[in-house]
mmCIF file of N, CA and C in Angstrom:
data_model
loop_
_atom_site.group_PDB
_atom_site.id
_atom_site.type_symbol
_atom_site.label_atom_id
_atom_site.label_comp_id
_atom_site.label_asym_id
_atom_site.label_seq_id
_atom_site.Cartn_x
_atom_site.Cartn_y
_atom_site.Cartn_z
ATOM 1 N N LEU X 1 11.497 -7.272 -11.757
ATOM 2 C CA LEU X 1 10.334 -7.358 -10.880
ATOM 3 C C LEU X 1 9.644 -6.004 -10.726
ATOM 4 N N VAL X 2 10.416 -4.920 -10.658
ATOM 5 C CA VAL X 2 9.829 -3.586 -10.534
ATOM 6 C C VAL X 2 8.900 -3.312 -11.717
ATOM 7 N N TYR X 3 9.313 -3.724 -12.917
ATOM 8 C CA TYR X 3 8.466 -3.517 -14.094
ATOM 9 C C TYR X 3 7.229 -4.392 -14.035
ATOM 10 N N GLU X 4 7.366 -5.615 -13.544
ATOM 11 C CA GLU X 4 6.222 -6.508 -13.415
ATOM 12 C C GLU X 4 5.185 -5.953 -12.456
ATOM 13 N N MET X 5 5.641 -5.270 -11.422
ATOM 14 C CA MET X 5 4.719 -4.691 -10.441
ATOM 15 C C MET X 5 4.048 -3.431 -10.967
ATOM 16 N N GLY X 6 4.539 -2.872 -12.059
ATOM 17 C CA GLY X 6 3.933 -1.677 -12.623
ATOM 18 C C GLY X 6 4.406 -0.374 -12.017
ATOM 19 N N ILE X 7 5.457 -0.427 -11.228
ATOM 20 C CA ILE X 7 5.916 0.779 -10.529
ATOM 21 C C ILE X 7 6.309 1.898 -11.488
ATOM 22 N N PRO X 8 7.066 1.641 -12.546
ATOM 23 C CA PRO X 8 7.384 2.742 -13.466
ATOM 24 C C PRO X 8 6.133 3.328 -14.132
ATOM 25 N N GLU X 9 5.203 2.473 -14.512
ATOM 26 C CA GLU X 9 3.969 2.941 -15.152
ATOM 27 C C GLU X 9 3.138 3.787 -14.185
ATOM 28 N N ILE X 10 3.028 3.342 -12.953
ATOM 29 C CA ILE X 10 2.283 4.101 -11.939
ATOM 30 C C ILE X 10 2.966 5.431 -11.665
ATOM 31 N N SER X 11 4.266 5.394 -11.487
ATOM 32 C CA SER X 11 5.021 6.621 -11.197
ATOM 33 C C SER X 11 4.896 7.621 -12.333
ATOM 34 N N ASN X 12 4.965 7.154 -13.557
ATOM 35 C CA ASN X 12 4.822 8.018 -14.718
ATOM 36 C C ASN X 12 3.416 8.623 -14.774
ATOM 37 N N TYR X 13 2.404 7.816 -14.486
ATOM 38 C CA TYR X 13 1.019 8.308 -14.479
ATOM 39 C C TYR X 13 0.857 9.413 -13.428
ATOM 40 N N ILE X 14 1.384 9.180 -12.247
ATOM 41 C CA ILE X 14 1.292 10.174 -11.162
ATOM 42 C C ILE X 14 2.038 11.448 -11.571
ATOM 43 N N TYR X 15 3.219 11.298 -12.095
ATOM 44 C CA TYR X 15 4.018 12.453 -12.502
ATOM 45 C C TYR X 15 3.273 13.302 -13.538
ATOM 46 N N LYS X 16 2.705 12.645 -14.536
ATOM 47 C CA LYS X 16 2.025 13.366 -15.620
ATOM 48 C C LYS X 16 0.716 14.017 -15.177
ATOM 49 N N ASN X 17 0.109 13.516 -14.118
ATOM 50 C CA ASN X 17 -1.207 14.012 -13.702
ATOM 51 C C ASN X 17 -1.177 14.837 -12.425
ATOM 52 N N THR X 18 0.006 15.255 -12.021
ATOM 53 C CA THR X 18 0.166 16.099 -10.837
ATOM 54 C C THR X 18 1.143 17.217 -11.178
ATOM 55 N N ASN X 19 1.252 18.156 -10.250
ATOM 56 C CA ASN X 19 2.278 19.188 -10.406
ATOM 57 C C ASN X 19 3.188 19.131 -9.182
ATOM 58 N N ASN X 20 4.213 19.941 -9.176
ATOM 59 C CA ASN X 20 5.218 19.889 -8.107
ATOM 60 C C ASN X 20 4.648 20.162 -6.721
ATOM 61 N N GLU X 21 3.550 20.865 -6.627
ATOM 62 C CA GLU X 21 2.959 21.176 -5.325
ATOM 63 C C GLU X 21 2.098 20.034 -4.782
ATOM 64 N N ASP X 22 1.711 19.118 -5.638
ATOM 65 C CA ASP X 22 0.841 18.020 -5.223
ATOM 66 C C ASP X 22 1.619 16.974 -4.430
ATOM 67 N N SER X 23 0.941 16.409 -3.454
ATOM 68 C CA SER X 23 1.510 15.286 -2.710
ATOM 69 C C SER X 23 0.686 14.039 -3.024
ATOM 70 N N ILE X 24 1.235 12.891 -2.669
ATOM 71 C CA ILE X 24 0.567 11.612 -2.872
ATOM 72 C C ILE X 24 0.740 10.771 -1.605
ATOM 73 N N PHE X 25 -0.042 9.705 -1.513
ATOM 74 C CA PHE X 25 0.125 8.749 -0.423
ATOM 75 C C PHE X 25 0.077 7.345 -0.998
ATOM 76 N N VAL X 26 1.032 6.514 -0.591
ATOM 77 C CA VAL X 26 1.102 5.129 -1.045
ATOM 78 C C VAL X 26 0.804 4.219 0.143
ATOM 79 N N TRP X 27 -0.278 3.456 0.042
ATOM 80 C CA TRP X 27 -0.607 2.467 1.065
ATOM 81 C C TRP X 27 0.154 1.190 0.738
ATOM 82 N N GLY X 28 1.020 0.794 1.638
ATOM 83 C CA GLY X 28 1.804 -0.415 1.441
ATOM 84 C C GLY X 28 3.277 -0.161 1.692
ATOM 85 N N PHE X 29 4.084 -0.866 0.937
ATOM 86 C CA PHE X 29 5.536 -0.850 1.121
ATOM 87 C C PHE X 29 6.193 -0.580 -0.227
ATOM 88 N N LEU X 30 5.862 0.569 -0.828
ATOM 89 C CA LEU X 30 6.355 0.944 -2.151
ATOM 90 C C LEU X 30 6.833 2.391 -2.168
ATOM 91 N N ALA X 31 7.718 2.724 -1.269
ATOM 92 C CA ALA X 31 8.195 4.108 -1.156
ATOM 93 C C ALA X 31 8.869 4.600 -2.425
ATOM 94 N N GLU X 32 9.343 3.701 -3.260
ATOM 95 C CA GLU X 32 10.013 4.143 -4.482
ATOM 96 C C GLU X 32 9.084 4.917 -5.413
ATOM 97 N N ILE X 33 7.771 4.763 -5.249
ATOM 98 C CA ILE X 33 6.838 5.529 -6.081
ATOM 99 C C ILE X 33 6.991 7.027 -5.826
ATOM 100 N N TYR X 34 7.256 7.416 -4.590
ATOM 101 C CA TYR X 34 7.464 8.840 -4.297
ATOM 102 C C TYR X 34 8.652 9.380 -5.095
ATOM 103 N N THR X 35 9.735 8.652 -5.083
ATOM 104 C CA THR X 35 10.950 9.084 -5.766
ATOM 105 C C THR X 35 10.777 9.064 -7.277
ATOM 106 N N LEU X 36 10.253 7.969 -7.805
ATOM 107 C CA LEU X 36 10.129 7.827 -9.255
ATOM 108 C C LEU X 36 9.093 8.779 -9.856
ATOM 109 N N SER X 37 8.083 9.157 -9.079
ATOM 110 C CA SER X 37 7.088 10.115 -9.580
ATOM 111 C C SER X 37 7.497 11.556 -9.279
ATOM 112 N N ASN X 38 8.556 11.708 -8.500
ATOM 113 C CA ASN X 38 9.047 13.035 -8.105
ATOM 114 C C ASN X 38 7.968 13.829 -7.367
ATOM 115 N N ARG X 39 7.234 13.119 -6.486
ATOM 116 C CA ARG X 39 6.190 13.760 -5.697
ATOM 117 C C ARG X 39 6.415 13.472 -4.219
ATOM 118 N N LYS X 40 6.116 14.464 -3.411
ATOM 119 C CA LYS X 40 6.347 14.345 -1.970
ATOM 120 C C LYS X 40 5.237 13.526 -1.306
ATOM 121 N N PRO X 41 5.601 12.837 -0.244
ATOM 122 C CA PRO X 41 4.587 12.096 0.515
ATOM 123 C C PRO X 41 3.683 13.061 1.277
ATOM 124 N N ALA X 42 2.426 12.711 1.366
ATOM 125 C CA ALA X 42 1.460 13.536 2.081
ATOM 126 C C ALA X 42 1.451 13.240 3.572
ATOM 127 N N THR X 43 2.258 12.294 3.987
ATOM 128 C CA THR X 43 2.257 11.853 5.374
ATOM 129 C C THR X 43 3.674 11.572 5.840
ATOM 130 N N ARG X 44 3.827 11.463 7.123
ATOM 131 C CA ARG X 44 5.140 11.166 7.710
ATOM 132 C C ARG X 44 5.570 9.724 7.467
ATOM 133 N N TYR X 45 4.668 8.891 6.964
ATOM 134 C CA TYR X 45 4.955 7.470 6.781
ATOM 135 C C TYR X 45 5.264 7.165 5.317
ATOM 136 N N SER X 46 6.516 6.863 5.011
ATOM 137 C CA SER X 46 6.880 6.524 3.634
ATOM 138 C C SER X 46 6.475 5.093 3.289
ATOM 139 N N CYS X 47 6.256 4.281 4.307
ATOM 140 C CA CYS X 47 5.629 2.977 4.127
ATOM 141 C C CYS X 47 4.704 2.762 5.321
ATOM 142 N N CYS X 48 3.874 1.774 5.252
ATOM 143 C CA CYS X 48 2.809 1.623 6.252
ATOM 144 C C CYS X 48 3.083 0.546 7.295
ATOM 145 N N ASN X 49 4.305 0.064 7.373
ATOM 146 C CA ASN X 49 4.611 -1.049 8.264
ATOM 147 C C ASN X 49 4.360 -0.728 9.729
ATOM 148 N N VAL X 50 4.602 0.493 10.163
ATOM 149 C CA VAL X 50 4.348 0.835 11.571
ATOM 150 C C VAL X 50 2.852 0.888 11.859
ATOM 151 N N ILE X 51 2.051 1.110 10.827
ATOM 152 C CA ILE X 51 0.595 1.143 10.987
ATOM 153 C C ILE X 51 0.034 -0.272 11.035
ATOM 154 N N THR X 52 0.553 -1.142 10.174
ATOM 155 C CA THR X 52 0.025 -2.498 10.051
ATOM 156 C C THR X 52 0.720 -3.518 10.950
ATOM 157 N N GLY X 53 1.959 -3.246 11.313
ATOM 158 C CA GLY X 53 2.730 -4.205 12.093
ATOM 159 C C GLY X 53 3.523 -5.181 11.243
ATOM 160 N N LEU X 54 3.510 -5.001 9.936
ATOM 161 C CA LEU X 54 4.273 -5.899 9.062
ATOM 162 C C LEU X 54 5.768 -5.730 9.293
ATOM 163 N N ILE X 55 6.437 -6.840 9.498
ATOM 164 C CA ILE X 55 7.896 -6.875 9.499
ATOM 165 C C ILE X 55 8.250 -7.634 8.230
ATOM 166 N N PRO X 56 8.797 -6.932 7.221
ATOM 167 C CA PRO X 56 8.991 -7.546 5.911
ATOM 168 C C PRO X 56 9.709 -8.893 5.974
ATOM 169 N N TRP X 57 9.119 -9.856 5.292
ATOM 170 C CA TRP X 57 9.644 -11.205 5.132
ATOM 171 C C TRP X 57 9.775 -11.971 6.451
ATOM 172 N N VAL X 58 9.144 -11.477 7.529
ATOM 173 C CA VAL X 58 9.188 -12.178 8.809
ATOM 174 C C VAL X 58 7.790 -12.655 9.199
ATOM 175 N N ASN X 59 6.860 -11.725 9.367
ATOM 176 C CA ASN X 59 5.524 -12.101 9.846
ATOM 177 C C ASN X 59 4.488 -11.957 8.738
ATOM 178 N N VAL X 60 4.789 -12.486 7.577
ATOM 179 C CA VAL X 60 3.956 -12.280 6.406
ATOM 180 C C VAL X 60 2.839 -13.317 6.237
ATOM 181 N N GLY X 61 2.897 -14.404 6.968
ATOM 182 C CA GLY X 61 1.872 -15.436 6.838
ATOM 183 C C GLY X 61 0.491 -14.905 7.171
ATOM 184 N N LYS X 62 -0.506 -15.325 6.393
ATOM 185 C CA LYS X 62 -1.876 -14.823 6.595
ATOM 186 C C LYS X 62 -2.395 -15.109 8.006
ATOM 187 N N SER X 63 -1.966 -16.171 8.625
ATOM 188 C CA SER X 63 -2.475 -16.525 9.956
ATOM 189 C C SER X 63 -1.723 -15.822 11.086
ATOM 190 N N ILE X 64 -0.660 -15.110 10.761
ATOM 191 C CA ILE X 64 0.120 -14.431 11.804
ATOM 192 C C ILE X 64 -0.485 -13.074 12.105
ATOM 193 N N ASP X 65 -0.845 -12.868 13.364
ATOM 194 C CA ASP X 65 -1.405 -11.593 13.815
ATOM 195 C C ASP X 65 -0.257 -10.625 14.073
ATOM 196 N N THR X 66 -0.257 -9.510 13.374
ATOM 197 C CA THR X 66 0.829 -8.538 13.524
ATOM 198 C C THR X 66 0.419 -7.331 14.371
ATOM 199 N N SER X 67 -0.762 -7.377 14.962
ATOM 200 C CA SER X 67 -1.242 -6.213 15.713
ATOM 201 C C SER X 67 -0.315 -5.847 16.877
ATOM 202 N N PHE X 68 0.402 -6.819 17.407
ATOM 203 C CA PHE X 68 1.350 -6.552 18.498
ATOM 204 C C PHE X 68 2.433 -5.564 18.067
ATOM 205 N N TYR X 69 2.767 -5.573 16.755
ATOM 206 C CA TYR X 69 3.846 -4.739 16.242
ATOM 207 C C TYR X 69 3.383 -3.375 15.721
ATOM 208 N N GLN X 70 2.080 -3.157 15.745
ATOM 209 C CA GLN X 70 1.575 -1.851 15.318
ATOM 210 C C GLN X 70 1.973 -0.803 16.345
ATOM 211 N N ILE X 71 2.325 0.380 15.859
ATOM 212 C CA ILE X 71 2.672 1.477 16.761
ATOM 213 C C ILE X 71 1.402 2.265 17.062
ATOM 214 N N GLU X 72 1.071 2.345 18.321
ATOM 215 C CA GLU X 72 -0.160 3.008 18.746
ATOM 216 C C GLU X 72 -0.214 4.449 18.244
ATOM 217 N N GLY X 73 -1.363 4.810 17.722
ATOM 218 C CA GLY X 73 -1.597 6.179 17.278
ATOM 219 C C GLY X 73 -1.206 6.458 15.834
ATOM 220 N N THR X 74 -0.538 5.510 15.172
ATOM 221 C CA THR X 74 -0.063 5.795 13.810
ATOM 222 C C THR X 74 -1.205 5.953 12.808
ATOM 223 N N LEU X 75 -2.267 5.190 12.951
ATOM 224 C CA LEU X 75 -3.387 5.315 12.025
ATOM 225 C C LEU X 75 -4.026 6.699 12.152
ATOM 226 N N TYR X 76 -4.158 7.174 13.373
ATOM 227 C CA TYR X 76 -4.742 8.508 13.574
ATOM 228 C C TYR X 76 -3.794 9.602 13.094
ATOM 229 N N ASN X 77 -2.497 9.397 13.270
ATOM 230 C CA ASN X 77 -1.520 10.344 12.718
ATOM 231 C C ASN X 77 -1.619 10.378 11.191
ATOM 232 N N LEU X 78 -1.766 9.210 10.600
ATOM 233 C CA LEU X 78 -1.911 9.128 9.149
ATOM 234 C C LEU X 78 -3.132 9.917 8.689
ATOM 235 N N LEU X 79 -4.263 9.695 9.332
ATOM 236 C CA LEU X 79 -5.490 10.400 8.942
ATOM 237 C C LEU X 79 -5.351 11.904 9.117
ATOM 238 N N LYS X 80 -4.702 12.321 10.171
ATOM 239 C CA LYS X 80 -4.460 13.749 10.390
ATOM 240 C C LYS X 80 -3.611 14.314 9.258
ATOM 241 N N ASP X 81 -2.533 13.612 8.903
ATOM 242 C CA ASP X 81 -1.662 14.049 7.812
ATOM 243 C C ASP X 81 -2.431 14.132 6.487
ATOM 244 N N LEU X 82 -3.229 13.110 6.206
ATOM 245 C CA LEU X 82 -3.993 13.098 4.959
ATOM 246 C C LEU X 82 -4.989 14.248 4.910
ATOM 247 N N ASP X 83 -5.633 14.503 6.031
ATOM 248 C CA ASP X 83 -6.616 15.578 6.075
ATOM 249 C C ASP X 83 -5.955 16.946 5.923
ATOM 250 N N GLU X 84 -4.777 17.107 6.501
ATOM 251 C CA GLU X 84 -4.059 18.383 6.397
ATOM 252 C C GLU X 84 -3.453 18.587 5.015
ATOM 253 N N ASN X 85 -2.865 17.546 4.445
ATOM 254 C CA ASN X 85 -2.110 17.682 3.202
ATOM 255 C C ASN X 85 -2.905 17.371 1.944
ATOM 256 N N LYS X 86 -4.024 16.710 2.095
ATOM 257 C CA LYS X 86 -4.932 16.403 0.995
ATOM 258 C C LYS X 86 -4.202 15.937 -0.277
ATOM 259 N N PRO X 87 -3.608 14.756 -0.215
ATOM 260 C CA PRO X 87 -2.890 14.262 -1.397
ATOM 261 C C PRO X 87 -3.821 14.153 -2.605
ATOM 262 N N LYS X 88 -3.287 14.450 -3.756
ATOM 263 C CA LYS X 88 -4.093 14.366 -4.978
ATOM 264 C C LYS X 88 -4.414 12.912 -5.308
ATOM 265 N N TYR X 89 -3.461 12.016 -5.038
ATOM 266 C CA TYR X 89 -3.667 10.599 -5.319
ATOM 267 C C TYR X 89 -3.306 9.748 -4.102
ATOM 268 N N ILE X 90 -4.055 8.668 -3.948
ATOM 269 C CA ILE X 90 -3.716 7.609 -3.001
ATOM 270 C C ILE X 90 -3.539 6.346 -3.826
ATOM 271 N N ILE X 91 -2.398 5.716 -3.662
ATOM 272 C CA ILE X 91 -2.064 4.505 -4.405
ATOM 273 C C ILE X 91 -2.149 3.333 -3.430
ATOM 274 N N ASP X 92 -2.990 2.375 -3.742
ATOM 275 C CA ASP X 92 -3.217 1.229 -2.862
ATOM 276 C C ASP X 92 -2.562 -0.016 -3.444
ATOM 277 N N SER X 93 -1.425 -0.409 -2.868
ATOM 278 C CA SER X 93 -0.709 -1.588 -3.368
ATOM 279 C C SER X 93 -1.232 -2.894 -2.778
ATOM 280 N N SER X 94 -2.108 -2.806 -1.770
ATOM 281 C CA SER X 94 -2.617 -4.039 -1.160
ATOM 282 C C SER X 94 -3.464 -4.837 -2.149
ATOM 283 N N THR X 95 -4.086 -4.162 -3.087
ATOM 284 C CA THR X 95 -4.946 -4.835 -4.064
ATOM 285 C C THR X 95 -4.161 -5.747 -4.997
ATOM 286 N N ALA X 96 -2.854 -5.531 -5.089
ATOM 287 C CA ALA X 96 -1.994 -6.374 -5.922
ATOM 288 C C ALA X 96 -1.097 -7.277 -5.075
ATOM 289 N N ASN X 97 -1.259 -7.231 -3.770
ATOM 290 C CA ASN X 97 -0.465 -8.021 -2.827
ATOM 291 C C ASN X 97 1.040 -7.798 -3.014
ATOM 292 N N ILE X 98 1.411 -6.570 -3.324
ATOM 293 C CA ILE X 98 2.824 -6.233 -3.480
ATOM 294 C C ILE X 98 3.486 -6.270 -2.104
ATOM 295 N N ARG X 99 4.574 -6.986 -2.001
ATOM 296 C CA ARG X 99 5.349 -7.121 -0.762
ATOM 297 C C ARG X 99 4.455 -7.470 0.432
ATOM 298 N N PHE X 100 3.554 -8.403 0.189
ATOM 299 C CA PHE X 100 2.704 -9.005 1.222
ATOM 300 C C PHE X 100 1.597 -8.096 1.746
ATOM 301 N N TYR X 101 1.304 -6.989 1.079
ATOM 302 C CA TYR X 101 0.282 -6.081 1.580
ATOM 303 C C TYR X 101 -1.141 -6.532 1.287
ATOM 304 N N GLY X 102 -1.306 -7.641 0.605
ATOM 305 C CA GLY X 102 -2.645 -8.204 0.453
ATOM 306 C C GLY X 102 -3.237 -8.581 1.800
ATOM 307 N N LYS X 103 -2.371 -8.812 2.756
ATOM 308 C CA LYS X 103 -2.784 -9.126 4.127
ATOM 309 C C LYS X 103 -3.373 -7.902 4.826
ATOM 310 N N TYR X 104 -3.122 -6.711 4.278
ATOM 311 C CA TYR X 104 -3.535 -5.460 4.906
ATOM 312 C C TYR X 104 -4.344 -4.590 3.952
ATOM 313 N N PRO X 105 -5.500 -5.077 3.495
ATOM 314 C CA PRO X 105 -6.313 -4.240 2.611
ATOM 315 C C PRO X 105 -6.817 -3.007 3.367
ATOM 316 N N ILE X 106 -6.987 -1.939 2.639
ATOM 317 C CA ILE X 106 -7.441 -0.690 3.267
ATOM 318 C C ILE X 106 -8.754 -0.893 4.026
ATOM 319 N N ASN X 107 -9.645 -1.728 3.506
ATOM 320 C CA ASN X 107 -10.935 -1.897 4.185
ATOM 321 C C ASN X 107 -10.811 -2.574 5.548
ATOM 322 N N LYS X 108 -9.645 -3.110 5.868
ATOM 323 C CA LYS X 108 -9.395 -3.665 7.197
ATOM 324 C C LYS X 108 -9.286 -2.543 8.240
ATOM 325 N N TYR X 109 -8.969 -1.350 7.780
ATOM 326 C CA TYR X 109 -8.788 -0.174 8.634
ATOM 327 C C TYR X 109 -9.974 0.750 8.379
ATOM 328 N N THR X 110 -11.061 0.467 9.083
ATOM 329 C CA THR X 110 -12.363 1.059 8.805
ATOM 330 C C THR X 110 -12.325 2.579 8.680
ATOM 331 N N ILE X 111 -11.669 3.244 9.595
ATOM 332 C CA ILE X 111 -11.657 4.706 9.561
ATOM 333 C C ILE X 111 -10.923 5.227 8.325
ATOM 334 N N LEU X 112 -9.857 4.570 7.908
ATOM 335 C CA LEU X 112 -9.136 4.950 6.695
ATOM 336 C C LEU X 112 -9.990 4.657 5.462
ATOM 337 N N HIS X 113 -10.618 3.507 5.445
ATOM 338 C CA HIS X 113 -11.474 3.118 4.329
ATOM 339 C C HIS X 113 -12.610 4.124 4.142
ATOM 340 N N LYS X 114 -13.218 4.529 5.236
ATOM 341 C CA LYS X 114 -14.309 5.517 5.164
ATOM 342 C C LYS X 114 -13.786 6.878 4.696
ATOM 343 N N TYR X 115 -12.627 7.266 5.181
ATOM 344 C CA TYR X 115 -12.023 8.534 4.764
ATOM 345 C C TYR X 115 -11.803 8.552 3.247
ATOM 346 N N ILE X 116 -11.231 7.487 2.728
ATOM 347 C CA ILE X 116 -10.984 7.413 1.286
ATOM 348 C C ILE X 116 -12.307 7.394 0.525
ATOM 349 N N GLY X 117 -13.281 6.663 1.022
ATOM 350 C CA GLY X 117 -14.592 6.612 0.377
ATOM 351 C C GLY X 117 -15.278 7.968 0.300
ATOM 352 N N ARG X 118 -15.076 8.793 1.309
ATOM 353 C CA ARG X 118 -15.685 10.133 1.319
ATOM 354 C C ARG X 118 -14.939 11.140 0.461
ATOM 355 N N ASN X 119 -13.645 10.958 0.307
ATOM 356 C CA ASN X 119 -12.816 11.996 -0.293
ATOM 357 C C ASN X 119 -12.154 11.648 -1.627
ATOM 358 N N TYR X 120 -12.253 10.393 -2.049
ATOM 359 C CA TYR X 120 -11.543 9.942 -3.247
ATOM 360 C C TYR X 120 -12.439 9.081 -4.114
ATOM 361 N N VAL X 121 -12.079 9.021 -5.388
ATOM 362 C CA VAL X 121 -12.754 8.130 -6.333
ATOM 363 C C VAL X 121 -11.693 7.288 -7.025
ATOM 364 N N LEU X 122 -12.053 6.064 -7.362
ATOM 365 C CA LEU X 122 -11.128 5.203 -8.091
ATOM 366 C C LEU X 122 -10.893 5.828 -9.461
ATOM 367 N N ASP X 123 -9.645 6.118 -9.772
ATOM 368 C CA ASP X 123 -9.293 6.804 -11.010
ATOM 369 C C ASP X 123 -8.718 5.845 -12.047
ATOM 370 N N LYS X 124 -7.910 4.902 -11.594
ATOM 371 C CA LYS X 124 -7.216 4.021 -12.542
ATOM 372 C C LYS X 124 -6.723 2.781 -11.802
ATOM 373 N N ILE X 125 -6.620 1.690 -12.541
ATOM 374 C CA ILE X 125 -6.017 0.460 -12.023
ATOM 375 C C ILE X 125 -4.873 0.094 -12.959
ATOM 376 N N ILE X 126 -3.686 -0.028 -12.392
ATOM 377 C CA ILE X 126 -2.502 -0.430 -13.154
ATOM 378 C C ILE X 126 -1.917 -1.660 -12.475
ATOM 379 N N LYS X 127 -1.886 -2.767 -13.196
ATOM 380 C CA LYS X 127 -1.332 -4.026 -12.670
ATOM 381 C C LYS X 127 -1.955 -4.382 -11.317
ATOM 382 N N ASP X 128 -3.260 -4.241 -11.199
ATOM 383 C CA ASP X 128 -4.040 -4.538 -9.989
ATOM 384 C C ASP X 128 -3.835 -3.539 -8.855
ATOM 385 N N ILE X 129 -3.029 -2.523 -9.049
ATOM 386 C CA ILE X 129 -2.839 -1.483 -8.031
ATOM 387 C C ILE X 129 -3.876 -0.395 -8.276
ATOM 388 N N HIS X 130 -4.643 -0.084 -7.249
ATOM 389 C CA HIS X 130 -5.714 0.905 -7.373
ATOM 390 C C HIS X 130 -5.168 2.301 -7.091
ATOM 391 N N ILE X 131 -5.533 3.222 -7.956
ATOM 392 C CA ILE X 131 -5.120 4.615 -7.817
ATOM 393 C C ILE X 131 -6.382 5.446 -7.628
ATOM 394 N N TYR X 132 -6.462 6.095 -6.470
ATOM 395 C CA TYR X 132 -7.612 6.929 -6.132
ATOM 396 C C TYR X 132 -7.245 8.392 -6.292
ATOM 397 N N LYS X 133 -8.157 9.152 -6.867
ATOM 398 C CA LYS X 133 -7.942 10.585 -7.063
ATOM 399 C C LYS X 133 -8.863 11.364 -6.128
ATOM 400 N N ARG X 134 -8.322 12.422 -5.579
ATOM 401 C CA ARG X 134 -9.095 13.269 -4.674
ATOM 402 C C ARG X 134 -10.311 13.804 -5.412
ATOM 403 N N ASN X 135 -11.446 13.676 -4.798
ATOM 404 C CA ASN X 135 -12.705 14.151 -5.346
ATOM 405 C C ASN X 135 -12.852 15.622 -4.972
ATOM 406 N N ILE X 136 -12.899 16.495 -5.960
ATOM 407 C CA ILE X 136 -12.970 17.929 -5.652
ATOM 408 C C ILE X 136 -14.289 18.316 -5.000
ATOM 409 N N TYR X 137 -15.285 17.420 -5.029
ATOM 410 C CA TYR X 137 -16.569 17.709 -4.420
ATOM 411 C C TYR X 137 -16.737 17.043 -3.063
ATOM 412 N N GLN X 138 -15.646 16.503 -2.510
ATOM 413 C CA GLN X 138 -15.708 15.722 -1.289
ATOM 414 C C GLN X 138 -16.027 16.557 -0.048
ATOM 415 N N ASN X 139 -16.467 15.841 0.956
ATOM 416 C CA ASN X 139 -16.667 16.409 2.290
ATOM 417 C C ASN X 139 -15.287 16.616 2.905
ATOM 418 N N GLN X 140 -15.005 17.770 3.424
ATOM 419 C CA GLN X 140 -13.683 18.086 3.953
ATOM 420 C C GLN X 140 -13.444 17.556 5.361
ATOM 421 N N ASN X 141 -14.430 16.984 5.986
ATOM 422 C CA ASN X 141 -14.302 16.544 7.375
ATOM 423 C C ASN X 141 -13.946 15.068 7.473
ATOM 424 N N LEU X 142 -13.202 14.712 8.529
ATOM 425 C CA LEU X 142 -12.960 13.285 8.825
ATOM 426 C C LEU X 142 -14.269 12.733 9.279
#
């Protein structure tokens, strides 16, 4: 299943296109990309469940509202971390609905979506997972 999801291919791409000082951010529930690409997370969140409220394999139904389980302030902490650490790549697993993250597309989180739109460009798509690269000409402000 890991190969079907494209995780080794994504991790290899990140590894080859970054250096040891670069950090990355993975939106979703795919922390193994950090390990397999040998790159550090740009944020305190190795997965996004505290931001979205997802409890894996429990509240995954599209009609189930998980906002009750979101930890207050985590989205703003995430944005602060991203702005401070400026990850070279952001990997969005929601576009492939990996581990139910199709329920939590980045555009659902307006401030995060706008941040990525201002600072990143779509670089590559592997197995429906979108990989955004930091735009060197981006606006540095949230």
